[in-house]
């Protein structure tokens, strides 16, 4: 009987040991499965992250691709615009070269024509000097008019080879303008003692410039007086010819405007508005000047022509 009990105890012990190892194995297997599950989950998470990263990269690549295409389109447009600009520049350069060539040709032709006209005027002036003064007077005015137009815009200095008394320019200008023959106003010449100084200038051109100023006074003075004052500033070595009139006058704000070509403040009077322009041009080419005296308080206008001694 005892052997049966011992056998049963042994069987139970064996079964207990087997159950222990089975339970332990199950637990170990469950632990391994849990570890494997966690590892699997980690791998799944990693794959999910990789997938998201891939999608993000793909999206970025697509954006980069679109930007690249846009950049290519923009570059193509820039290339096209650059080509058009080069074509336009080439056209403009050619056009400019043609214009410069034509301008140079025109300038040369104009220079040649001016030289020819100047020679003709000089020959006419010499012939007029041989004629009677009363007959030559109208033609002399015409010759001077042609010469003035031919010299318009010139800045070349006029040769000053004549040594004369300053009053001589005034006398020649009065004769050329015939202002002393006018009956509707009184004309007077006043010469200061200092004006007895010698003047180195071009007598014809200086007298013509002054005559143009006298013509201006004669044109715009219907009554009263016109006075030509001849004086000298020995300190500054210059002769002054001041023409004062009692005409319509010139506003101070027009002091420079009236010397521009074709400017006429009153359209009722004859002329092209060139007399004062020519007079100033000649005075400056002789080293002097012609200005309107804006400080004049008398009636009418006062023009001052200066020439270096």
mmCIF file of N, CA, C and O in Angstrom, residues 40 88 105 170 206 262 287:
data_model
loop_
_atom_site.group_PDB
_atom_site.id
_atom_site.type_symbol
_atom_site.label_atom_id
_atom_site.label_comp_id
_atom_site.label_asym_id
_atom_site.label_seq_id
_atom_site.Cartn_x
_atom_site.Cartn_y
_atom_site.Cartn_z
ATOM 1 N N UNK A 40 8.058 44.427 -33.314
ATOM 2 C CA UNK A 40 7.264 44.554 -34.543
ATOM 3 C C UNK A 40 6.600 45.924 -34.608
ATOM 4 O O UNK A 40 6.583 46.584 -35.647
ATOM 5 N N UNK A 88 17.073 95.084 -80.548
ATOM 6 C CA UNK A 88 16.680 96.491 -80.479
ATOM 7 C C UNK A 88 17.900 97.396 -80.379
ATOM 8 O O UNK A 88 17.975 98.435 -81.043
ATOM 9 N N UNK A 105 27.426 114.713 -92.365
ATOM 10 C CA UNK A 105 27.319 115.180 -93.748
ATOM 11 C C UNK A 105 26.617 116.521 -93.843
ATOM 12 O O UNK A 105 27.049 117.418 -94.582
ATOM 13 N N UNK A 170 30.455 154.697 -82.660
ATOM 14 C CA UNK A 170 29.144 155.330 -82.508
ATOM 15 C C UNK A 170 28.743 156.062 -83.786
ATOM 16 O O UNK A 170 27.591 155.950 -84.240
ATOM 17 N N UNK A 206 31.537 145.886 -84.711
ATOM 18 C CA UNK A 206 31.135 146.624 -83.512
ATOM 19 C C UNK A 206 30.072 147.660 -83.856
ATOM 20 O O UNK A 206 29.059 147.803 -83.144
ATOM 21 N N UNK A 262 13.880 135.190 -82.528
ATOM 22 C CA UNK A 262 12.466 135.278 -82.942
ATOM 23 C C UNK A 262 11.525 135.683 -81.807
ATOM 24 O O UNK A 262 10.330 135.420 -81.878
ATOM 25 N N UNK A 287 34.325 139.909 -77.515
ATOM 26 C CA UNK A 287 34.850 139.931 -76.156
ATOM 27 C C UNK A 287 34.058 140.807 -75.213
ATOM 28 O O UNK A 287 34.457 141.014 -74.055
#
